[in-house]
XYZ file of C-alpha atoms in Angstrom:
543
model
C 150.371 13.025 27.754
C 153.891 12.545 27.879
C 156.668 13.647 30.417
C 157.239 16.792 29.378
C 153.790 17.822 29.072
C 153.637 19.488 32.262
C 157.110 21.194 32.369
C 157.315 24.763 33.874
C 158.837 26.115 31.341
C 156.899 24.749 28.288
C 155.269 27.916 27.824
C 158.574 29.615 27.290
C 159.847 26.810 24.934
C 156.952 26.108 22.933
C 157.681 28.684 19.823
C 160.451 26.913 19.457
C 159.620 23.386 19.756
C 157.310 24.755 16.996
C 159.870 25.821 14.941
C 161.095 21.800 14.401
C 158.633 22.361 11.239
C 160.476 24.762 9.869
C 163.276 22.717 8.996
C 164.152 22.548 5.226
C 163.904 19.061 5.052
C 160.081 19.742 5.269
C 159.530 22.258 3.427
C 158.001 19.862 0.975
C 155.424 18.251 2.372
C 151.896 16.204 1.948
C 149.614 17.667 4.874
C 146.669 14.381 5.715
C 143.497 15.815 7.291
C 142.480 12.991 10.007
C 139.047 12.266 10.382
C 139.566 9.446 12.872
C 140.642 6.744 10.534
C 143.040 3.720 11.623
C 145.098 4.137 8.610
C 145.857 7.859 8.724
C 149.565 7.445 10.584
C 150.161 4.394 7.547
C 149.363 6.957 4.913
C 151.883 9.403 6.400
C 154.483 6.368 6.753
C 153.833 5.280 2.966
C 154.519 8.734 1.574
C 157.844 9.073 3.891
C 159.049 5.831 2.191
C 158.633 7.675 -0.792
C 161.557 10.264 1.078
C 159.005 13.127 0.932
C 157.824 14.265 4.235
C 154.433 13.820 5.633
C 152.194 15.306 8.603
C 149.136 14.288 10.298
C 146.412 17.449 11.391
C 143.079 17.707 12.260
C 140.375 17.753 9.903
C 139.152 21.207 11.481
C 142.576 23.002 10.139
C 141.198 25.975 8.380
C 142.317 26.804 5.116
C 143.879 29.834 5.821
C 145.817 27.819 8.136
C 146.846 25.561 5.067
C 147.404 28.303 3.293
C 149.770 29.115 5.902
C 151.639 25.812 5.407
C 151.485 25.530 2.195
C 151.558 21.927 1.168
C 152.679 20.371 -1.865
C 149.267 18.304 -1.435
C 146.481 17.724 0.618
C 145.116 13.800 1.488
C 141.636 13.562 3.273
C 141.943 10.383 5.518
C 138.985 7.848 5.805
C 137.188 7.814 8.611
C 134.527 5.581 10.811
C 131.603 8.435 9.739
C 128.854 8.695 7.134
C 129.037 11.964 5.518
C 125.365 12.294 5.423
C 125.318 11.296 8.975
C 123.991 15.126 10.972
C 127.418 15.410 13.199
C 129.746 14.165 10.461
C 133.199 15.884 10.386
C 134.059 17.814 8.057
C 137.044 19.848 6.210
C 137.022 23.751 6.032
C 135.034 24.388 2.098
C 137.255 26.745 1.284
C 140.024 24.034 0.897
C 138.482 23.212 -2.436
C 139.459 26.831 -3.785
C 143.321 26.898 -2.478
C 144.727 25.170 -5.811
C 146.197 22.898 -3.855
C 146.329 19.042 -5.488
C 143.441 16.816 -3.134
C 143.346 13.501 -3.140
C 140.221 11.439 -0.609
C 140.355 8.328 0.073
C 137.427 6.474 1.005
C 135.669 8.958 3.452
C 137.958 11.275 2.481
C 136.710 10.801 -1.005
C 132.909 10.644 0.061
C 133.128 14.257 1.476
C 134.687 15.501 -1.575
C 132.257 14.283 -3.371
C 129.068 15.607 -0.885
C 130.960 18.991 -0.677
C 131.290 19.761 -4.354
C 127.531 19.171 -4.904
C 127.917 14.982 -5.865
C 125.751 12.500 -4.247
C 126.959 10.290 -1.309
C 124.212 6.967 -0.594
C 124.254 3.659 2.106
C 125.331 1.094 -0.398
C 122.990 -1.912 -0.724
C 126.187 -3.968 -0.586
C 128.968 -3.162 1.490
C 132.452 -4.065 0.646
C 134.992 -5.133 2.536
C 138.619 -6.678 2.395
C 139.740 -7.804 -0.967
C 138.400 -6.041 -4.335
C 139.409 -6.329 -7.941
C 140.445 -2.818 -9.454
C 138.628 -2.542 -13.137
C 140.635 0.602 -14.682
C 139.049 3.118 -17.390
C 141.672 5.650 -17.163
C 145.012 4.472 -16.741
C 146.520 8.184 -16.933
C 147.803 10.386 -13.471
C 146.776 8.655 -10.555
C 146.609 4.845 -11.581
C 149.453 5.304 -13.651
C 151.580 2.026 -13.650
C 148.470 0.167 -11.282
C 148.235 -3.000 -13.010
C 144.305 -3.854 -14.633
C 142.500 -6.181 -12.140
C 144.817 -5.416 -9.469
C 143.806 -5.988 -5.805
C 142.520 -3.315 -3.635
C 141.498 -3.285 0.269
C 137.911 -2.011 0.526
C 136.296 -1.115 3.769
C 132.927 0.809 3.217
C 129.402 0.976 3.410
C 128.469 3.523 1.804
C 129.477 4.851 -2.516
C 129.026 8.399 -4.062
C 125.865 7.728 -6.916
C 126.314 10.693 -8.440
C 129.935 12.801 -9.014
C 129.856 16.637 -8.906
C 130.386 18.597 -12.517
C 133.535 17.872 -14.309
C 134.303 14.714 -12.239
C 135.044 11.270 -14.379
C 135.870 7.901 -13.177
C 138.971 6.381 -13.497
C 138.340 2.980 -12.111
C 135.448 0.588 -10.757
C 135.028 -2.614 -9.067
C 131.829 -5.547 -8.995
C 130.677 -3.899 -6.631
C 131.340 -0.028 -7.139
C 130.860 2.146 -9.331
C 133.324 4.604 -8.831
C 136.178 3.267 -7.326
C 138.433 6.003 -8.459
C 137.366 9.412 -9.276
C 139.517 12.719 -10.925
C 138.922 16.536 -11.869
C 141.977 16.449 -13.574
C 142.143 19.827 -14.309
C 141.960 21.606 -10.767
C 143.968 18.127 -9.456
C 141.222 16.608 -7.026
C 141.267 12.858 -6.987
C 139.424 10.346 -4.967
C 139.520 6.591 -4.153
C 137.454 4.591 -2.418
C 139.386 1.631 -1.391
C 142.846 2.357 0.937
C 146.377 2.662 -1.146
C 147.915 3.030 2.357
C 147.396 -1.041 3.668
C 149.940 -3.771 2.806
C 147.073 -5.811 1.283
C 146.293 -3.387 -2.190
C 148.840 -4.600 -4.225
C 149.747 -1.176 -6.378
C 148.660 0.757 -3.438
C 152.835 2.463 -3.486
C 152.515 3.188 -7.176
C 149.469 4.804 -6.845
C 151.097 7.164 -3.683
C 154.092 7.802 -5.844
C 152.081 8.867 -8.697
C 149.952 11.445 -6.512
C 153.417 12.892 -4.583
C 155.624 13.108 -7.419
C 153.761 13.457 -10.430
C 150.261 15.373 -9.525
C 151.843 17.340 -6.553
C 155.679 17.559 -8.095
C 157.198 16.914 -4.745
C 161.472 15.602 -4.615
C 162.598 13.148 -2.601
C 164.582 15.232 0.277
C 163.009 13.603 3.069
C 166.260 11.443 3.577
C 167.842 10.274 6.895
C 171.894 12.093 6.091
C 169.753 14.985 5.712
C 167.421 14.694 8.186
C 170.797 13.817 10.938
C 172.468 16.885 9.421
C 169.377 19.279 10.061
C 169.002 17.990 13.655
C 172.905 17.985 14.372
C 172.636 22.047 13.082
C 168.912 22.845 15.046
C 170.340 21.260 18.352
C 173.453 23.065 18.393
C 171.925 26.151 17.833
C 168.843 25.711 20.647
C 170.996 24.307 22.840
C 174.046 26.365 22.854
C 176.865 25.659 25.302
C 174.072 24.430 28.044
C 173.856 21.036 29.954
C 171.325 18.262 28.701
C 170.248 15.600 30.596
C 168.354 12.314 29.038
C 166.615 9.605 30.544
C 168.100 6.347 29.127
C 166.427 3.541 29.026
C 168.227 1.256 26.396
C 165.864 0.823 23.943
C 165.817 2.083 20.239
C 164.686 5.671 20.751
C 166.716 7.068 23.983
C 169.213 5.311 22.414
C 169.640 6.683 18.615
C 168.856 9.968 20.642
C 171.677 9.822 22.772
C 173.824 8.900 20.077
C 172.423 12.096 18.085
C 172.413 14.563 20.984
C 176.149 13.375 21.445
C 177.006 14.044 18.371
C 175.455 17.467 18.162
C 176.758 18.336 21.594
C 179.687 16.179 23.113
C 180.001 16.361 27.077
C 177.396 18.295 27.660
C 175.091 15.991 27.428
C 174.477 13.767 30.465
C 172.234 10.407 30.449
C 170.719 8.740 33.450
C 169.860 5.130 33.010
C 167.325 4.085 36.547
C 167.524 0.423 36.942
C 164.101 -0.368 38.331
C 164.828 -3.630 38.287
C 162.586 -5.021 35.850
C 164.942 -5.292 32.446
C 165.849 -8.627 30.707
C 168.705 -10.750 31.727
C 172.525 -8.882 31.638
C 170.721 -5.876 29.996
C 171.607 -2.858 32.474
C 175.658 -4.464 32.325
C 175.412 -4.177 28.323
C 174.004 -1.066 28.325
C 176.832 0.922 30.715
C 179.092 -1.346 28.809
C 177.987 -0.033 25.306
C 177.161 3.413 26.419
C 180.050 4.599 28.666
C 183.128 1.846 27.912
C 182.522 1.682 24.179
C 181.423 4.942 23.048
C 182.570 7.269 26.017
C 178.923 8.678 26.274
C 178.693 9.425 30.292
C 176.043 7.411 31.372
C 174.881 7.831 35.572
C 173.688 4.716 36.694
C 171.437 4.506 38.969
C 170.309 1.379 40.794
C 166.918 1.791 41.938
C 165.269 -2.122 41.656
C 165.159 -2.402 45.642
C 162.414 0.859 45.480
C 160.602 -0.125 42.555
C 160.240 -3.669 43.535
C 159.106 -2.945 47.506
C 156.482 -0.357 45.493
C 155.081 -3.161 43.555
C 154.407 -5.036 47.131
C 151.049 -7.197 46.607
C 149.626 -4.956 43.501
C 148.419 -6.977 40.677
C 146.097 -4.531 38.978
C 147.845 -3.867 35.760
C 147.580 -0.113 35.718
C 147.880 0.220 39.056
C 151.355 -1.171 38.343
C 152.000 1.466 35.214
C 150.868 4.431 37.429
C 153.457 3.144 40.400
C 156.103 2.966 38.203
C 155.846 6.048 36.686
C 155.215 7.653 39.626
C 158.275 5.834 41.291
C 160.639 6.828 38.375
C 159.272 10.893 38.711
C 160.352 10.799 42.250
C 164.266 8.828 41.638
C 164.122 11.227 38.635
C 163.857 14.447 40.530
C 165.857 13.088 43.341
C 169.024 11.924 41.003
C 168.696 15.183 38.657
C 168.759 17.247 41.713
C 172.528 15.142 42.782
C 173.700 15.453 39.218
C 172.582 19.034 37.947
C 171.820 21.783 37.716
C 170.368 20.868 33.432
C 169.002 23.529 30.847
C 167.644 20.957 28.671
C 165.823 17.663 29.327
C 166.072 15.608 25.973
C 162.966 12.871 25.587
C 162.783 10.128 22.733
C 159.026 11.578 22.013
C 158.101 9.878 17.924
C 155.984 11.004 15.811
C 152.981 8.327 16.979
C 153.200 9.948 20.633
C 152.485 13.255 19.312
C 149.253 12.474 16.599
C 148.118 9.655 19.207
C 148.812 9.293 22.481
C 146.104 6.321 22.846
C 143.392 5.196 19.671
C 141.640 7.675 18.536
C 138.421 8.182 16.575
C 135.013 10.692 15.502
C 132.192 10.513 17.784
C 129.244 9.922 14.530
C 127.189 11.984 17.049
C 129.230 15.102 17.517
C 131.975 15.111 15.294
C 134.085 15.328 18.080
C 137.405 13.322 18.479
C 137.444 10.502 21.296
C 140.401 8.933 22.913
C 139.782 5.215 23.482
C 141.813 3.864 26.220
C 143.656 0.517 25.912
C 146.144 0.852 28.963
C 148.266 3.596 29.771
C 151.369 4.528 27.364
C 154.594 3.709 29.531
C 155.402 7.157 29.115
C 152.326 8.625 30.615
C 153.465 10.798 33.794
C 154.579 14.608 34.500
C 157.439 15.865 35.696
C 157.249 17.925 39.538
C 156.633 21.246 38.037
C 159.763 22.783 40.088
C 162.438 20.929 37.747
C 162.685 23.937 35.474
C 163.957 22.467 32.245
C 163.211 23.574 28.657
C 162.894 20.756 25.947
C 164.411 19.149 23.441
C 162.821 16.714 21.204
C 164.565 15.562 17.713
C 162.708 12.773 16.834
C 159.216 14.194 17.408
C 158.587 14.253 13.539
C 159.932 10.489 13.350
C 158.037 6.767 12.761
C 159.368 4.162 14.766
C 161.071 2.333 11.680
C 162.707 5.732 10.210
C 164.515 6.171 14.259
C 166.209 3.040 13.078
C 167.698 4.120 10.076
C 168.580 7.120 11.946
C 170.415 5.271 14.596
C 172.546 2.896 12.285
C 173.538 5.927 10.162
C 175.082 7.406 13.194
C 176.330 4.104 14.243
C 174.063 2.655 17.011
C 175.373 -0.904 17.259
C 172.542 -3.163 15.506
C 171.774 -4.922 18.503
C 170.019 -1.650 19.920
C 169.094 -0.660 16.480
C 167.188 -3.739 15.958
C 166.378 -4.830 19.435
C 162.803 -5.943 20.348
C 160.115 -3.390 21.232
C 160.254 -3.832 24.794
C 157.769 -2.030 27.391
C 158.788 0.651 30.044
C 157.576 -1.283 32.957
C 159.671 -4.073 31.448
C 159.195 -7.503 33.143
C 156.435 -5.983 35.485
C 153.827 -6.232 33.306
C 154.789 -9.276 31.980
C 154.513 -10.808 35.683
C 150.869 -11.569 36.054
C 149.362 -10.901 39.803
C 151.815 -9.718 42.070
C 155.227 -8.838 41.190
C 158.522 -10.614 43.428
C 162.374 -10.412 43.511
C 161.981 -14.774 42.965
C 159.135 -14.303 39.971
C 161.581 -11.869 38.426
C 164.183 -13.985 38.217
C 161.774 -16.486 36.906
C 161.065 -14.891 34.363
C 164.532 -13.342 33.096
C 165.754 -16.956 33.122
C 162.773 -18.091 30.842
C 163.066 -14.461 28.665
C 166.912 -15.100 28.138
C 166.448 -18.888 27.054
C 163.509 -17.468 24.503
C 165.942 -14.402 23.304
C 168.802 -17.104 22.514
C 167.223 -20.217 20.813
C 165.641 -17.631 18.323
C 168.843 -16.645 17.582
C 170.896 -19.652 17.678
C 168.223 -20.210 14.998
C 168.989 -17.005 12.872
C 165.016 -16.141 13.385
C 165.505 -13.008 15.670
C 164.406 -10.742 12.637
C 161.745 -12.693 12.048
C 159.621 -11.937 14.909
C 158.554 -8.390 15.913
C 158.504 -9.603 19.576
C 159.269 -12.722 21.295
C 159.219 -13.121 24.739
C 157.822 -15.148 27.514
C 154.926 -14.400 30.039
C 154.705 -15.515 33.508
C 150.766 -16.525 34.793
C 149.875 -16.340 38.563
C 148.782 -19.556 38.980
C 150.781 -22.787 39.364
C 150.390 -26.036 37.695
C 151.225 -30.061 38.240
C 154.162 -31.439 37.270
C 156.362 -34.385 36.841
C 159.844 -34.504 36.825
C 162.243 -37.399 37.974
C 159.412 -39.350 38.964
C 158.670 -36.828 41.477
C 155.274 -34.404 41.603
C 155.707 -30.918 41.266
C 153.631 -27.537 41.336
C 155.271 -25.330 39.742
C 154.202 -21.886 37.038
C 153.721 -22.379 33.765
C 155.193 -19.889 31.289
C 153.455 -18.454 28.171
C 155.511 -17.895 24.842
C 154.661 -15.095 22.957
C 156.144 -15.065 19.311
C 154.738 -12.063 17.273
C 154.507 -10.614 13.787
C 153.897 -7.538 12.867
C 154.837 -4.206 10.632
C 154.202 -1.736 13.129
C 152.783 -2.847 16.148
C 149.123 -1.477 15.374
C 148.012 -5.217 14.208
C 149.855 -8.364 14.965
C 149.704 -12.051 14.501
C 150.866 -14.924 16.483
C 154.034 -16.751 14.484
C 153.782 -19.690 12.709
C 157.068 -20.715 14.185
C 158.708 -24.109 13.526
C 157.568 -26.650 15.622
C 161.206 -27.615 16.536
C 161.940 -24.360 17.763
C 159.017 -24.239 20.297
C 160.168 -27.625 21.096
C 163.110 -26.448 21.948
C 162.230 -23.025 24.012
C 160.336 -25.788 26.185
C 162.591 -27.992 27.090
C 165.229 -25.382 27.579
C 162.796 -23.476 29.783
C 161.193 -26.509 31.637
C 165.018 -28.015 32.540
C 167.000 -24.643 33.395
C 164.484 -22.252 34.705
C 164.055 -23.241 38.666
C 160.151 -22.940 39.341
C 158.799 -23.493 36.119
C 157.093 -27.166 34.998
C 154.900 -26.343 32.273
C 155.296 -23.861 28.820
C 152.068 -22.861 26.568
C 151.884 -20.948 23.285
C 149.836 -17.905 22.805
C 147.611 -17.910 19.290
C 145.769 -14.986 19.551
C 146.292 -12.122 17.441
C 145.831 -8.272 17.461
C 142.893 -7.717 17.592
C 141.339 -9.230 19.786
C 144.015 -9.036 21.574
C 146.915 -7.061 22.306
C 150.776 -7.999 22.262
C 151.782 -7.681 25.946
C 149.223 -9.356 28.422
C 148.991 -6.560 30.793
C-alpha cells in the first residue's frame, strides 16, 4: 500500500487516475497476463525498450475486458504452477477466439497448449539455466535468432502432444518443442524465457512478436511521453496548489522537475530532514532545488524527532513503521502551516503499482500471495482528514525509463544517476539501536565510500555502494595503543534492476583504499569487512 492509498478523496479521484491509460502514447500496447512469474515486470521492461508500451494484469482479466482494451498483443507470463496441477490458474478461454496475436512463454505456453486440447506432462528431465536453441522454422517469431543460440530454461514440465494445426519451430536436447506456432490465427509459444539477460536473441525474438506478428510502432518514447504528461497535468490540475514530498532521490525528483514544468508556482515541495541522509545531502538538495532551479522547496528540519523516536529500537521494522509513522505526523503538521493543497503529487512507478512486495500463485488455490521481505519505505497512509486528490505521472514508469525522463527535462545527472538509496536512509543501515554519534559514524564512512569510487571513475559501475555499520565492537590497534572500536561493512553491488544482485568484483586497490581511508578518518571505527553475498540469498540493504 502506498501513501495515498487511504486518501479521503480517492474515491472521487479514482476515474481519473484511471484515465492515465488513456493517453495516446498507449494506445498501442502489449497487455502480459501474470500468473505469478518473477519475470513478468522484465517482459514488460523488454518490450518498452522496444518504445512500444507494455502493461502488467491479472491472469483472471476476462476477455471481454480485453476486448475492452484492445491490445495490439497478448503475452501469457510463466508462472511457479503445473497446469495439470487441480488449482492451477488459468486465463479466461474465450481469449483464444478474440483474434488477438498470443504469444506463452513457458507456463504461459503450457496452458495454451492444455487449453486448445494439446497435452501438457512432468518431464522426466527438467531443464534449467542454459539451453541450446535447435531451429526448424526460422520464419515470424525466431526470425533473425541465430541456430544454436542460447536460451534460459526453467521448467519441469513439456507439452507431448500440440493441439491441431500447431508446428514446432524450434527444439532443444532436452525438449521437444521448444518453440511452438499456429501461424495462421498468430498464437505462438516458447518454453524457455526471451525476457532474461542470459538468452542471447531473447530482444530479437520480442521485436519480432511486437512489430512484425502484432504490427505495433515505436511511440512509446520519453519527448512524447513528457509532452503527454506536461498536457494531462495541466488539464487535471488546473490553476490549483500541489504539494510534493521531496525526498532527493531519482523519482520525487524528475517529478518535481515535471510537475514544475507543467505547472510553475503552484507547485510546492516539502523536503523533511529526518536526519538520516548521507553526508552534505539535505544542503545540495535546497541548493539544487531552490538556488539553482527556483523550484520552492520548504525545508523542514525534523532529525531531533525522528532520532529521539528511534530511542533504543533495533528491530528493523519496528524502525520502518516509526519512521513512517513519524513522517505522517511532521507531514500533516507542516502541510497544515503551509496549505491549504488540492493536489498531493507522489513519485508512485510502475513496480509499486503491479507489486507492492513479491508476489506469486498459491499451486493450491490459484490464488495470488504476497510474500513479505520487509516493508516498502513507502508503506504508510495519510490521516484521512488531509483531503487531497492525487496526482501520479510516473505510475506507468520502470525505474530506468524515470531516468531518461528526468535528464530530458534536465535533472542534473547527479540526481539522475544517483544511487538507489532507502527511505529510512542511514537508519536501516545502523544495525541495533540507532544514535546522533553512530550516525555520524556512519556518514563519515558512507562519504569516504561515495568519493574513492569516484575519484576512481567507478561510480557507474556499481548499482549501490555504501557502507554498513554492525552493533558490535571489535579490537584494535592503532599507534601502539589497543582499541575497541565498530567495524564497518562495505557493500559494493551489481545489478540491472535491483530484483537480483551480485556482490562486485571490485579492484583490490580500491577496497584497499576505502579501508584505510575509513579506518584513519572515521573517529570510532578500527576494523572494515567486505560483504560477498549476493541476491538471493540475500538482499542488498541489511535491514
Amino acid at each position: 500500500m502506498t501513501i495515498a492509498d487511504n486518501i479521503i478523496s480517492k474515491e472521487q479521484d479514482q476515474s481519473t487516475t484511471d484515465n492515465d491509460s488513456t493517453i495516446d502514447i498507449q494506445r498501442q500496447m502489449i497487455a502480459i497476463l501474470d500468473f505469478g512469474s518473477q519475470y513478468s515486470e522484465l517482459i514488460a521492461r523488454r518490450i518498452r525498450e522496444t518504445e512500444v508500451y507494455s502493461e502488467v494484469i491479472s491472469y483472471r482479466t476476462t476477455a471481454e475486458k480485453l476486448k475492452e482494451i484492445n491490445p495490439k498483443g497478448i503475452i501469457l507470463s510463466g508462472g511457479p504452477s503445473s497446469v495439470y496441477d487441480d488449482y492451477a490458474p488459468v486465463c479466461d478461454p474465450e481469449i483464444w477466439q478474440l483474434g488477438i496475436p498470443i504469444l506463452g512463454v513457458c507456463y504461459g505456453m503450457q496452458l495454451m497448449v492444455k487449453q486448445l486440447g494439446g497435452k501438457v506432462e512432468r518431464s522426466k528431465r527438467g531443464e534449467y539455466g542454459k539451453a541450446s536453441l535447435h531451429i526448424d522454422d526460422p520464419t515470424d517469431l525466431l526470425t533473425n535468432v541465430e541456430q544454436n543460440s542460447t536460451m534460459w530454461m526453467s521448467h519441469g514440465d513439456s507439452c507431448t502432444q500440440l493441439p491441431d494445426g500447431f508446428k514446432i519451430l524450434a527444439h532443444t536436447d532436452n525438449t521437444s518443442c521448444a518453440a511452438i506456432a499456429k501461424h495462421q490465427e498468430k498464437l505462438y509459444g516458447v518454453q524457455f524465457h526471451p525476457e532474461v539477460i542470459h538468452s542471447e536473441y531473447g530482444t530479437a525474438l520480442i521485436r519480432n512478436f511486437v512489430y512484425h506478428i502484432c504490427g505495433c510502432e515505436p511511440i512509446w518514447t520519453t519527448k512524447t511521453f513528457v509532452e503527454e504528461s506536461i498536457k494531462e497535468i495541466r488539464a487535471r490540475v488546473g490553476d490549483k496548489r500541489v504539494l510534493l514530498a521531496l525526498s532527493g532521490g531519482v523519482d520525487s525528483s524528475t517529478l518535481a522537475f515535471l510537475l514544475h514544468e507543467a505547472i510553475g508556482n503552484q507547485l510546492t515541495c516539502m523536503f523533511i530532514d529526518q536526519g538520516f541522509m548521507r553526508k552534505g545531502e539535505p544542503e545540495r538538495l535546497v541548493e539544487i532545488f531552490d538556488n539553482q532551479f527556483h523550484i520552492n522547496v520548504q525545508y523542514v528540519n525534523a532529525r531531533d524527532r525522528f532520532i529521539d523516536k528511534l530511542a533504543g529500537v533495533t528491530d528493523p521494522e519496528e524502525k520502518r513503521r516509526l519512521i513512517g509513522h513519524e513522517f505522517i505526523q511532521v507531514f500533516e503538521e507542516e502541510s497544515n502551516r503551509l496549505g491549504p493543497f488540492d493536489y498531493l503529487a507522489q513519485g508512485t512507478l510502475y513496480p509499486d503499482v503491479i507489486e507492492s512486495a513479491d508476489t506469486n500463485v498459491d499451486p493450491k488455490t490459484g490464488e495470488r500471495v504476497a510474500v513479505k521481505i520487509k516493508s516498502h519505505h513507502n508503506v504508510g497512509g495519510l490521516p484521512k482528514n488531509l483531503r487531497f486528490k492525487l496526482v501520479e505521472p510516473l505510475r506507468k514508469l520502470f525505474k530506468d525509463e524515470v531516468r531518461k525522463v528526468g535528464r530530458s527535462i534536465g535533472l542534473p545527472e547527479e540526481i539522475v544517476s544517483r544511487h538507489p538509496f532507502p527511505g529510512p536512509g542511514l537508519a536501516i543501515r545502523i544495525l541495533g539501536d540507532v544514535t546522533a554519534e553512530k550516525l555520524n559514524i556512519l556518514r563519515d564512512a558512507d562519504f569516504v565510500v561515495r568519493d574513492e569510487i569516484k575519484k576512481w571513475d567507478m561510480y557507474h559501475d556499481f548499482w549501490q555502494a555504501f557502507a554498513v555499520l554492525l552493533p558490535v565492537k571489535s579490537v584494535g590497534v592503532m599507534g601502539d595503543k589497543r582499541t575497541y572500536a565498530f567495524p564497518v561493512v562495505l557493500r559494493l553491488i551489481t545489478s540491472e534492476d535491483g530484483m537480483t544482485a551480485d556482490w562486485s568484483r571490485a579492484p583490490y586497490d580500491l577496497l584497499e583504499a576505502i579501508s584505510n581511508r575509513i579506518v584513519n578518518e572515521v573517529k570510532g571505527v578500527n576494523r572494515v569487512v567486505y560483504d560477498i553475498t549476493s541476491k538471493p540469498p540475500g538482499t542488498i540493504e541489511w535491514e
